[in-house]
Coordinates of C-alpha atoms and ligand atoms in Angstrom, one line a residue:
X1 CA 21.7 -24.3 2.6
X2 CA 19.1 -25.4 0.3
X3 CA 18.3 -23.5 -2.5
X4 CA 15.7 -21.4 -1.5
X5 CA 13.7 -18.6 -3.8
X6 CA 12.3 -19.6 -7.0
X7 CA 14.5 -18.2 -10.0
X8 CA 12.3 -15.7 -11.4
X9 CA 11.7 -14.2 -7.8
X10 CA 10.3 -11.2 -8.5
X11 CA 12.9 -8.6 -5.9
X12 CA 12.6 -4.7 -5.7
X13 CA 10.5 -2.2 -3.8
X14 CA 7.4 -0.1 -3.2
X15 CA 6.1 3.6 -3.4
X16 CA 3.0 5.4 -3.9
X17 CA 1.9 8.0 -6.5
X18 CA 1.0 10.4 -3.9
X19 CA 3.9 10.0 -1.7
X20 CA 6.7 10.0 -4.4
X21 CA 5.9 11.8 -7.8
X22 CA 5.6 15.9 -6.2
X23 CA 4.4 17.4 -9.7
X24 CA 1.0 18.9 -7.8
X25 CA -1.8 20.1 -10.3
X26 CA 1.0 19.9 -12.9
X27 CA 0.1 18.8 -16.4
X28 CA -4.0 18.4 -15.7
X29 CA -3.6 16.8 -13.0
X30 CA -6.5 16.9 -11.0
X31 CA -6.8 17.4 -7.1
X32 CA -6.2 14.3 -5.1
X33 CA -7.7 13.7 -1.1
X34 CA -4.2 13.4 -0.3
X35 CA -3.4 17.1 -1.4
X36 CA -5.3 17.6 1.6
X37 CA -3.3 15.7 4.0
X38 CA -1.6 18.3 6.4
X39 CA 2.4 17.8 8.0
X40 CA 1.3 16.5 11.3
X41 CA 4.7 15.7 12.0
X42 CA 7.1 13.8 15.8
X43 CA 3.9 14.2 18.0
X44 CA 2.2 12.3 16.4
X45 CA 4.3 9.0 15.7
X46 CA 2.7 6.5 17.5
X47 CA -1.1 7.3 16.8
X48 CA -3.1 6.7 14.0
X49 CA -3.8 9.6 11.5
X50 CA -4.9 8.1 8.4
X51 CA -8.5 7.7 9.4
X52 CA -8.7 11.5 10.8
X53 CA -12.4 12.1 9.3
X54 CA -12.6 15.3 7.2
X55 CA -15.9 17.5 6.6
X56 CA -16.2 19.6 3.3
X57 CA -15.5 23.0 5.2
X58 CA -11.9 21.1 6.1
X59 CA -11.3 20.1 2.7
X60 CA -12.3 23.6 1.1
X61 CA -9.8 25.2 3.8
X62 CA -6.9 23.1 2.5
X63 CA -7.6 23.8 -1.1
X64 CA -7.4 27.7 -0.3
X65 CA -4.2 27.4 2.7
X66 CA -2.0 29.4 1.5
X67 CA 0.0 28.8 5.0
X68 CA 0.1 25.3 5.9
X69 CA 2.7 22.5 4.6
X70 CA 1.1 19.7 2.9
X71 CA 4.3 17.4 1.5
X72 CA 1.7 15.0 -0.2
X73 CA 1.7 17.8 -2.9
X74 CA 5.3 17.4 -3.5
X75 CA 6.8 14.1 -2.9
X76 CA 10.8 13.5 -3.5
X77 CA 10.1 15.3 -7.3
X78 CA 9.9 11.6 -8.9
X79 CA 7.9 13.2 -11.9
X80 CA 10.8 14.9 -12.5
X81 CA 13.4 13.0 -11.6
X82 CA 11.7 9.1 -12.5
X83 CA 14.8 8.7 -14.9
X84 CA 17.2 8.7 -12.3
X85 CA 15.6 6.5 -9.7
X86 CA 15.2 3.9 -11.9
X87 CA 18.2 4.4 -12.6
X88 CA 19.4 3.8 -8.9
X89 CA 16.8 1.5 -8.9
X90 CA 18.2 -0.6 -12.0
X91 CA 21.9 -0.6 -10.0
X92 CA 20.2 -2.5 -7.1
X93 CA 19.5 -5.1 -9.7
X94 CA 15.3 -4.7 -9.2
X95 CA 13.6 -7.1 -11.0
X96 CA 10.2 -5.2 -10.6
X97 CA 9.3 -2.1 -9.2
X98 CA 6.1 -1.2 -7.4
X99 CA 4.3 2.2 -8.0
X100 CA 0.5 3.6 -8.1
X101 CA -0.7 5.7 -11.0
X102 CA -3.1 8.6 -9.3
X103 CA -6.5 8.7 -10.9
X104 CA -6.5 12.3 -11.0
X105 CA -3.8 12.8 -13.4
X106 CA -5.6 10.4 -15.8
X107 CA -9.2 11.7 -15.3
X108 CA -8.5 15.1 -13.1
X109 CA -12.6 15.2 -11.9
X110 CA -12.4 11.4 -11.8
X111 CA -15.6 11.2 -14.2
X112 CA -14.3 13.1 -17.3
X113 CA -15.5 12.9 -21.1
X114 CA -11.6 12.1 -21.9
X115 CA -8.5 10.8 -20.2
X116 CA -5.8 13.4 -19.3
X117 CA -3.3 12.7 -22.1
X118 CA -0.4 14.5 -20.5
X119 CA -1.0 11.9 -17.4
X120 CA -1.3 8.8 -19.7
X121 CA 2.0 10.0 -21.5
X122 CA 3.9 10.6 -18.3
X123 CA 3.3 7.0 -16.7
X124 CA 3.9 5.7 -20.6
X125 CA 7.2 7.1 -20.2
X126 CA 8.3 5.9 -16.6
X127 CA 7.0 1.9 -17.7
X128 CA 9.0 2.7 -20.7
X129 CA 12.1 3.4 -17.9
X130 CA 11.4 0.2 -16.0
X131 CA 11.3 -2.1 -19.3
X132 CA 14.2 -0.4 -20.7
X133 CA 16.1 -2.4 -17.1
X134 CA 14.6 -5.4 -17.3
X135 CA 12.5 -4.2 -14.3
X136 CA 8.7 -5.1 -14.2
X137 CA 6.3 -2.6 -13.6
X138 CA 4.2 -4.1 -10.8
X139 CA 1.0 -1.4 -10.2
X140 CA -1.2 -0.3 -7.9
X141 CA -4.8 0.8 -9.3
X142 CA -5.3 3.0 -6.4
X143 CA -3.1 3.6 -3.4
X144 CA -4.1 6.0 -0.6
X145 CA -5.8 9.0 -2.7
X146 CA -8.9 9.7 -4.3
X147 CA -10.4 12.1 -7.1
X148 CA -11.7 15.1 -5.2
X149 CA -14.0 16.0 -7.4
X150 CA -15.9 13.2 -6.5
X151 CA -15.8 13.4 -3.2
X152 CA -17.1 16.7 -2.9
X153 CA -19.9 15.9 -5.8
X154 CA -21.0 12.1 -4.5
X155 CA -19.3 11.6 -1.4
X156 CA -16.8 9.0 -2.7
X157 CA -17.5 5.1 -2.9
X158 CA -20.3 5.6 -1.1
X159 CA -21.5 6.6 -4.4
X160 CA -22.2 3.4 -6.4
X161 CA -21.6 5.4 -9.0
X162 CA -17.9 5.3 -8.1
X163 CA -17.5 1.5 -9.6
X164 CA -18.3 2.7 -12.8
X165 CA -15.8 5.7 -12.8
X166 CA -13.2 3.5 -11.5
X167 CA -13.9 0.6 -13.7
X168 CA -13.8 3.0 -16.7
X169 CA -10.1 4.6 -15.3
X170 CA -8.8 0.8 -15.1
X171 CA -9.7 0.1 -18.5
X172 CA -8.1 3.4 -19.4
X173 CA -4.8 1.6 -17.9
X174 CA -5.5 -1.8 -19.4
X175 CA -5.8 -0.6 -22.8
X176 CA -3.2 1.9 -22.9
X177 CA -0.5 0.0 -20.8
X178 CA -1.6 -3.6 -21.8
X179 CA 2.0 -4.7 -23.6
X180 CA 3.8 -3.2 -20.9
X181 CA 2.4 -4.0 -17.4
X182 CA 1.6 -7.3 -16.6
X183 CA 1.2 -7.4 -13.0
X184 CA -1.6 -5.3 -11.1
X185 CA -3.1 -4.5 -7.9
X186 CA -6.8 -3.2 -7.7
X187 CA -7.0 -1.2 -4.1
X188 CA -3.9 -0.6 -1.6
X189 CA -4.9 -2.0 1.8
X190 CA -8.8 -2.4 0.6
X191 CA -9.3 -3.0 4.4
X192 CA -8.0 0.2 5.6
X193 CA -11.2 1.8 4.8
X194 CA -12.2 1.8 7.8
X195 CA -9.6 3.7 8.7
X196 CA -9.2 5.9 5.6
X197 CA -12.5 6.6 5.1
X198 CA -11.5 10.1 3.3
X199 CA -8.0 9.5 2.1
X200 CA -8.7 6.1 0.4
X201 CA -12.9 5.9 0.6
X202 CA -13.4 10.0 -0.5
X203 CA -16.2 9.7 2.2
X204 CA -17.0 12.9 3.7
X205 CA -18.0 13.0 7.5
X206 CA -20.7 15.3 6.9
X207 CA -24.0 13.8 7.9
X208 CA -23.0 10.8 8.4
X209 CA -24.4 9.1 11.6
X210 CA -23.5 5.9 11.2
X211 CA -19.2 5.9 10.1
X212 CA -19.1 2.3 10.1
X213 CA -22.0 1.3 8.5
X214 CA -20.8 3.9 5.2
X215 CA -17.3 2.5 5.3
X216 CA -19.0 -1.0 5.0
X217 CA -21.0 0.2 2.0
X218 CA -18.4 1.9 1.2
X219 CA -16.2 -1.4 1.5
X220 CA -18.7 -3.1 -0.8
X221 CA -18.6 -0.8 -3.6
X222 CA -14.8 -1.7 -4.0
X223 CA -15.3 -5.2 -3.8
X224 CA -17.5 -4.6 -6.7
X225 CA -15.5 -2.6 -8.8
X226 CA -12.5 -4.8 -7.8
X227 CA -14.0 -7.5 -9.3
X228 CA -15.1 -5.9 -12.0
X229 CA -12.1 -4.5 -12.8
X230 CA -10.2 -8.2 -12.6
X231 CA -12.4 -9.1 -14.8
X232 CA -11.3 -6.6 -17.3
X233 CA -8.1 -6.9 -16.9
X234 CA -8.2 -10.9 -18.0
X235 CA -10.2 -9.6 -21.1
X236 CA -7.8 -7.2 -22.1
X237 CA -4.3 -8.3 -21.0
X238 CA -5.0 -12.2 -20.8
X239 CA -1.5 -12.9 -19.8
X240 CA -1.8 -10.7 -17.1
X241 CA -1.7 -11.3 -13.1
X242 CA -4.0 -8.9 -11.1
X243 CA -4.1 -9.1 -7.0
X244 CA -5.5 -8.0 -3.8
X245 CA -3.6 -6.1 -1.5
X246 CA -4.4 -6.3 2.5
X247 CA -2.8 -4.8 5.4
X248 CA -1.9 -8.1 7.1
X249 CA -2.5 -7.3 10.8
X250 CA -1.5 -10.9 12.4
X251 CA -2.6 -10.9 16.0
X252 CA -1.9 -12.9 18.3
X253 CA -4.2 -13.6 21.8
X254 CA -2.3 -12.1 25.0
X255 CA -2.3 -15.3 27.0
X256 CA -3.6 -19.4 26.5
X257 CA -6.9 -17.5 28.2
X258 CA -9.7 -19.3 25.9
X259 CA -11.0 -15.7 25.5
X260 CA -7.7 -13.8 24.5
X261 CA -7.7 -16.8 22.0
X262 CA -10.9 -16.4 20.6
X263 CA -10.1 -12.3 20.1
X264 CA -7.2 -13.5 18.3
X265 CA -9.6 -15.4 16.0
X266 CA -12.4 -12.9 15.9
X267 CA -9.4 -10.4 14.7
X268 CA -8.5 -12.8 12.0
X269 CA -11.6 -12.5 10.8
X270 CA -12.0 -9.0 11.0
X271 CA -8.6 -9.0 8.6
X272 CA -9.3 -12.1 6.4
X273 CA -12.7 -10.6 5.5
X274 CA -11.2 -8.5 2.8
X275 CA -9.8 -11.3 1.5
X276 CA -12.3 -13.8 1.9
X277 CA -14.4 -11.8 -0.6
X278 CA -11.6 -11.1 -3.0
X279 CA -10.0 -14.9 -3.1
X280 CA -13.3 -16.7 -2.5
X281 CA -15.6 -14.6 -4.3
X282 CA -18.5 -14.5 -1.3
X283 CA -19.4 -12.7 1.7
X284 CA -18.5 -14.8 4.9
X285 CA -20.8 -16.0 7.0
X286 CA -18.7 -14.9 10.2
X287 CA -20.1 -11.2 9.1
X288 CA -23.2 -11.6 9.2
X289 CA -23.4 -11.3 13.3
X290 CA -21.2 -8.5 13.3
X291 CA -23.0 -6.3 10.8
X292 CA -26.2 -7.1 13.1
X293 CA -24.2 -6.2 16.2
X294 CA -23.2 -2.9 14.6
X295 CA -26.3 -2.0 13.0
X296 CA -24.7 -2.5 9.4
X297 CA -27.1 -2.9 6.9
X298 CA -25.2 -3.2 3.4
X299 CA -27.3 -2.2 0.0
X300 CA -26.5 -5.2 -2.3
X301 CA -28.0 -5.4 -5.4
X302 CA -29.2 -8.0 -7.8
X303 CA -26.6 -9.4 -9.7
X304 CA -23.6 -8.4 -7.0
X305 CA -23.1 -11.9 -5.8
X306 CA -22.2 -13.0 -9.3
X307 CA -20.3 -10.0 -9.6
X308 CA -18.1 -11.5 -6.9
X309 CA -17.9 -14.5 -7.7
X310 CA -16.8 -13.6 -10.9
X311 CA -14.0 -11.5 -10.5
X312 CA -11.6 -13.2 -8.3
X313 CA -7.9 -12.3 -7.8
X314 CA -5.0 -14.3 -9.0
X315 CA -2.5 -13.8 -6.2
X316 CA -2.5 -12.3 -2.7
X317 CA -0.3 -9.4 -2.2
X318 CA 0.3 -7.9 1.3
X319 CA 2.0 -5.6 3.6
X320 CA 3.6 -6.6 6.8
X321 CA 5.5 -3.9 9.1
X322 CA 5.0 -5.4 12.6
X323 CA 2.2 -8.5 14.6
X324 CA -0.4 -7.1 16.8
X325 CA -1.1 -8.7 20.4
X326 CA -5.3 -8.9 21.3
X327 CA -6.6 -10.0 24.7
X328 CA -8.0 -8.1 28.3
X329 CA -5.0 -5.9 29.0
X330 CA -5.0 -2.5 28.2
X331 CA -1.0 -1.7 27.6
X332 CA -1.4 0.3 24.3
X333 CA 1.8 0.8 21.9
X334 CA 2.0 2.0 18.1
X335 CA 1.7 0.6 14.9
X336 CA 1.1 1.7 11.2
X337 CA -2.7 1.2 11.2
X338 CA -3.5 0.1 14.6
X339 CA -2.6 0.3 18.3
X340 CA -2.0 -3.5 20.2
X341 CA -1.1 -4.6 23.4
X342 CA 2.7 -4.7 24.0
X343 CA 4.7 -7.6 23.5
X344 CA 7.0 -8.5 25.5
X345 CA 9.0 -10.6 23.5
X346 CA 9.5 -8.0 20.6
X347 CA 11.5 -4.8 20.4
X348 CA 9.5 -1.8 18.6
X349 CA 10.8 1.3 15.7
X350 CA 11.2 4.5 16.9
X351 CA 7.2 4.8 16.2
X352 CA 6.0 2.3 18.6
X353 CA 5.9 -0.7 15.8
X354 CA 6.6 -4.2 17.2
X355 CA 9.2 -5.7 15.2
X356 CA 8.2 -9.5 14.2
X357 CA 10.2 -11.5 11.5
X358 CA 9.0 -14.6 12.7
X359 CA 5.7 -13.2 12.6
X360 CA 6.0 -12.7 8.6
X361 CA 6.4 -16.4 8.4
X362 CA 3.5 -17.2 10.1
X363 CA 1.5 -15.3 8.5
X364 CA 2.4 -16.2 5.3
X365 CA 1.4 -19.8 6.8
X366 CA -1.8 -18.9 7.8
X367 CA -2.6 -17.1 4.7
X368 CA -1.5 -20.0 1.9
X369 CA -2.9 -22.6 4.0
X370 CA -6.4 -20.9 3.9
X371 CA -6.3 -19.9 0.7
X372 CA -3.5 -21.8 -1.9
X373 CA -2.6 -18.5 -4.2
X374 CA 0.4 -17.2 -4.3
X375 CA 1.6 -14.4 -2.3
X376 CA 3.6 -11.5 -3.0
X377 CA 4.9 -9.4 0.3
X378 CA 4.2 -5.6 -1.2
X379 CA 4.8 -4.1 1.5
X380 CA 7.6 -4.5 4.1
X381 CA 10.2 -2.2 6.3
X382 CA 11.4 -0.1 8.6
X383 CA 10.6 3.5 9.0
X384 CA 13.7 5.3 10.8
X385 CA 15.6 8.3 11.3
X386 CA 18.9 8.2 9.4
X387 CA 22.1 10.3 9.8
X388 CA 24.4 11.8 6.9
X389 CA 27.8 11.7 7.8
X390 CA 30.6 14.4 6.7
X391 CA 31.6 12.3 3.7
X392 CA 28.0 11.5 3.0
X393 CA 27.5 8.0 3.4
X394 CA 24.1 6.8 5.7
X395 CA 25.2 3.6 7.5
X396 CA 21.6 2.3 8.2
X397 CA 22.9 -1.4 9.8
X398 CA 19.4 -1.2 11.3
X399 CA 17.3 -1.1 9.1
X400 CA 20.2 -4.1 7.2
X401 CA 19.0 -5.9 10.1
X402 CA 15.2 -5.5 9.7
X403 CA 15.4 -6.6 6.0
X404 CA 17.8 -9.4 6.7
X405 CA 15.8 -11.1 9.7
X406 CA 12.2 -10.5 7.4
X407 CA 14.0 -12.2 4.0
X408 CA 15.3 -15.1 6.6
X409 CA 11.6 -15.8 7.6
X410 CA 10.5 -15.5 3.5
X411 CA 13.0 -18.0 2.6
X412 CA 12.1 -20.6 5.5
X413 CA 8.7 -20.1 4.5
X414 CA 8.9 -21.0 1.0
X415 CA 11.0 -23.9 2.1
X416 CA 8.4 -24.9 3.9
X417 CA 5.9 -25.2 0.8
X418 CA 4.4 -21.4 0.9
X419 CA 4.2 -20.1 -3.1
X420 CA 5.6 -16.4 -3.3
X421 CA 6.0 -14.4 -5.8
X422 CA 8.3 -11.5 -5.1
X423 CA 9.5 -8.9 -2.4
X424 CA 9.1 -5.4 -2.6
X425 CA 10.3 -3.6 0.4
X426 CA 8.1 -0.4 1.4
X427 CA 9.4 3.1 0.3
X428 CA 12.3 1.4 -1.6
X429 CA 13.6 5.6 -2.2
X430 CA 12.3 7.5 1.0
X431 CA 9.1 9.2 0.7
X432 CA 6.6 11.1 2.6
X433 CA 5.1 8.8 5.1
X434 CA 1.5 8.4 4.4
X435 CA 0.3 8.7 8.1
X436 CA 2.1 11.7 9.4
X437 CA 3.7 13.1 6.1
X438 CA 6.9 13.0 7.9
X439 CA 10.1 12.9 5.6
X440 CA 12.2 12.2 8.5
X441 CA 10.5 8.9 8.7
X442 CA 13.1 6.7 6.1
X443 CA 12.6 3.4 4.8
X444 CA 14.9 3.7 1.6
X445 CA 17.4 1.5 0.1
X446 CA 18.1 5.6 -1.3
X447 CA 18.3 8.8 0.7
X448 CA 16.9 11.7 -0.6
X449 CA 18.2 15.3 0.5
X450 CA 14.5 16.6 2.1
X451 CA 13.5 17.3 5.6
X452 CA 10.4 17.8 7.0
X453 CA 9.7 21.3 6.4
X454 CA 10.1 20.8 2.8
X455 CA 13.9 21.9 2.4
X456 CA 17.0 20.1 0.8
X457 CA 18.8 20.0 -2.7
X458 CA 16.7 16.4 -3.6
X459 CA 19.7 15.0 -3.8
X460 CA 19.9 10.8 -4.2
X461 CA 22.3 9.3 -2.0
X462 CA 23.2 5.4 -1.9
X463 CA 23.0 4.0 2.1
X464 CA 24.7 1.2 3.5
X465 CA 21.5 -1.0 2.6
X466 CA 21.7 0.1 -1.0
X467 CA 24.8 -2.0 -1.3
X468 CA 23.1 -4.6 0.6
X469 CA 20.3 -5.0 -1.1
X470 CA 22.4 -5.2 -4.3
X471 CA 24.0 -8.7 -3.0
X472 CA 20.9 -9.6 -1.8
X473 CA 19.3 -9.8 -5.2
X474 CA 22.3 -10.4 -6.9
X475 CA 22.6 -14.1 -5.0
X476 CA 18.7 -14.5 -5.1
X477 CA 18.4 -14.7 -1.6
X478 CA 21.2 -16.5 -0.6
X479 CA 23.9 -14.3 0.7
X480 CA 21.9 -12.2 3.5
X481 CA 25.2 -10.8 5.8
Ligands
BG6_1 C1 1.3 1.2 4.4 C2 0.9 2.1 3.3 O1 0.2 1.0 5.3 O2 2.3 1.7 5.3 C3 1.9 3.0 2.7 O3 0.4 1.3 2.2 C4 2.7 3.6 3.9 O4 1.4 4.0 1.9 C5 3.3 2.5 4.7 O5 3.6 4.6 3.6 C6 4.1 3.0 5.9 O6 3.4 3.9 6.7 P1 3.9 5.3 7.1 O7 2.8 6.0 7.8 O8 5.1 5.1 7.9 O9 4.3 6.0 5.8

């Protein structure tokens, strides 16, 4: 077989600040919107939580519960215990590592005078872990959480006062981190606004009559301070590479009806708007008849248009977990942002998600041919229920199999011309799963001793895939049984 990923593929995996590092309110930190997130738990698998709107008297509840279980506020420990999962990590042979820093431990109100040094120190220290291995810190700006300061004081990015918080917190991380992290990501999933209006967007549902319309505005504020923040980031670490990050949602249309086929396009353009703006720098025309048909009207000031154009990314980095089928029918299953049509041709996870590797490749077609950056696949994996044995070993051949058939796909793709960067497999060490806050819901390489009331000894335990994984990166690619 041809030779197939480049030789500085970048290989490792993916977490979250507020699923992983635990350490709640510890060392300045400030409150995060994902403090607030509730254990919602097996009932819920196959619907969409993220974008459960909150009101203030909701939030203030869950800052005073004294009863309810709310794992966001402890992760797997990983402030604790960075050292040895990078460790673990290291052994796999990572060449970078994916993880967010949370706002709130570097500004705790999201606005303050100074930077939280503790904070600054403690993300100092893990990069310093990472380079130590030869593994690349590869960062996201902000992942699923939100200062909640400001959303109870402005009501989040609908504030366009947010951009110029956030701007200031990025050039926080640029200067401090700027001979140790070359590789960023602005906003996780900047599309999922729409669905995380309060976890990601801070947006209150108080008062608000119009949801869309404010996640739109919302939606533009980010794009601003996005690519304001690029632009930073090429004036302070000019060897740098900073990204956008969408939740690729490739659907395809039901049947050869001219209509399912024109949903598939209209979702495509639904998705690629994100993009669009990020890559190209401009608005889409293609949005201009939907706000109209939705009653959006955006506020967008002088001087934004060159604000876009500006700041565009340097890559394209994405999550895939499943493909989405559009059309008349009305057969609903799961998936991690959004519900679709079942297909017949695919088997689904335990939650409902369709399981696609072809689908990756096509995707990653689609994408390069529209927009000739590079992509990096961020996000990637399958969330499963795994079994200790007696002698504690987890033989997770599924989830070998997932990984397996998705790399397959990468490999073909870039044979077939598509640039791409690296691979980071989602929730590389398990974590708390950002839509239900189950821990029972595994994707690691590494099992960690928690269940989903909170109990277990933390304990790191190597799976089958660990060992896997290992070869995987160890033959760059090529040796995939
Ligand atoms: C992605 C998010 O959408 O899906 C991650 O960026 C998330 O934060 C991942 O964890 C998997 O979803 P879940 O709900 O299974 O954790």
């Amino acid at each position: 077989m041809n030779k197939r990923f480049p030789d500085n593929f970048l290989w490792g995996g993916a977490t979250a600040a507020n699923q992983l590092e635990g350490a709640f309110l510890e060392d300045g930190k400030g409150w995060s919107t994902a403090d607030t997130a509730l254990y919602i738990g097996k009932e819920a698998r196959t619907q969409m939580l993220l974008g459960e709107p909150m009101t203030r008297d909701q939030v203030e509840f869950a800052m005073k519960d004294k009863k309810g279980h709310y794992p966001k506020r402890h992760g797997i420990d990983f402030y604790h215990r960075y050292k040895e999962d990078i460790t673990l990590m290291a052994e796999m042979g990572f060449k970078t590592f994916r993880l967010s820093i949370s706002w709130p431990r570097i500004f705790p109100n999201g606005n303050d005078q100074e930077p939280n040094e503790a904070g600054l120190a403690f993300y100092d220290a893990v990069f310093d872990e990472c380079l130590k291995h030869g593994i690349e810190p590869l960062v996201t700006i902000s992942h699923y959480e939100f200062p909640l300061h400001l959303a109870l004081t402005q009501n989040g990015w609908l504030s366009r006062d947010t951009i110029d918080h956030f701007v200031r917190y990025a050039e926080t991380l640029f200067n401090r981190y700027k001979d140790k992290v070359k590789y960023w990501l602005t906003f996780n999933e900047i599309n999922i606004i729409g669905m995380t209006g309060y976890l990601s967007g801070g947006i209150l549902a108080d008062g608000i009559d119009n949801m869309l319309a404010a996640q739109y505005q919302a939606g533009h504020h980010q794009f601003l301070a996005s690519a304001l923040t690029v632009k930073k980031c090429h004036e302070i670490i000019p060897d740098a590479k900073i990204g956008c990050m969408l939740a690729r949602m490739e659907a395809y249309p039901e049947t050869c009806n001219p209509q399912d086929v024109l949903a598939s396009v209209k979702a495509d353009e639904m998705n690629f708007f994100y993009t669009d703006v990020q890559i190209r720098g401009e608005y889409p025309a293609y949005m201009d008849s939907f706000f109209e048909e939705n009653g959006v009207v955006i506020d967008v000031q002088e001087g934004d248009r060159d604000i876009l154009r500006e700041g565009t990314v340097d890559f394209l980095s994405f999550s895939y977990y499943m493909s989405m089928v559009v059309g008349e029918s009305k057969g609903e299953t799961g998936g991690n942002l959004f519900g679709s049509i079942k297909n017949p041709y695919l088997k689904a996870s335990d939650w409902g998600w369709q399981i696609d590797p072809v689908g990756l490749r096509i995707t990653m077609k689609k994408m390069y041919q529209r927009y000739q950056v590079p992509l990096f696949i961020v996000e990637n994996g399958l969330g499963a229920e795994d079994v200790v044995t007696e002698d504690k070993r987890i033989h997770d051949a599924y989830r070998i199999d997932y990984l397996r058939d998705h790399i397959e796909q990468i490999g073909l793709a870039i044979q077939e011309g598509v640039e791409v960067m690296g691979y980071t497999p989602w929730g590389c060490i398990d974590l708390v799963s950002a839509s239900t806050s189950e821990m029972s819901k595994r994707y690691g390489f590494i099992y960690v001793d928690l269940d989903d009331d909170g109990k277990g000894t933390l304990e790191r335990i190597r799976k089958d895939s660990f060992y896997w994984y290992q070869k995987v990166i160890a033959t760059n690619g090529e040796e995939l049984a």
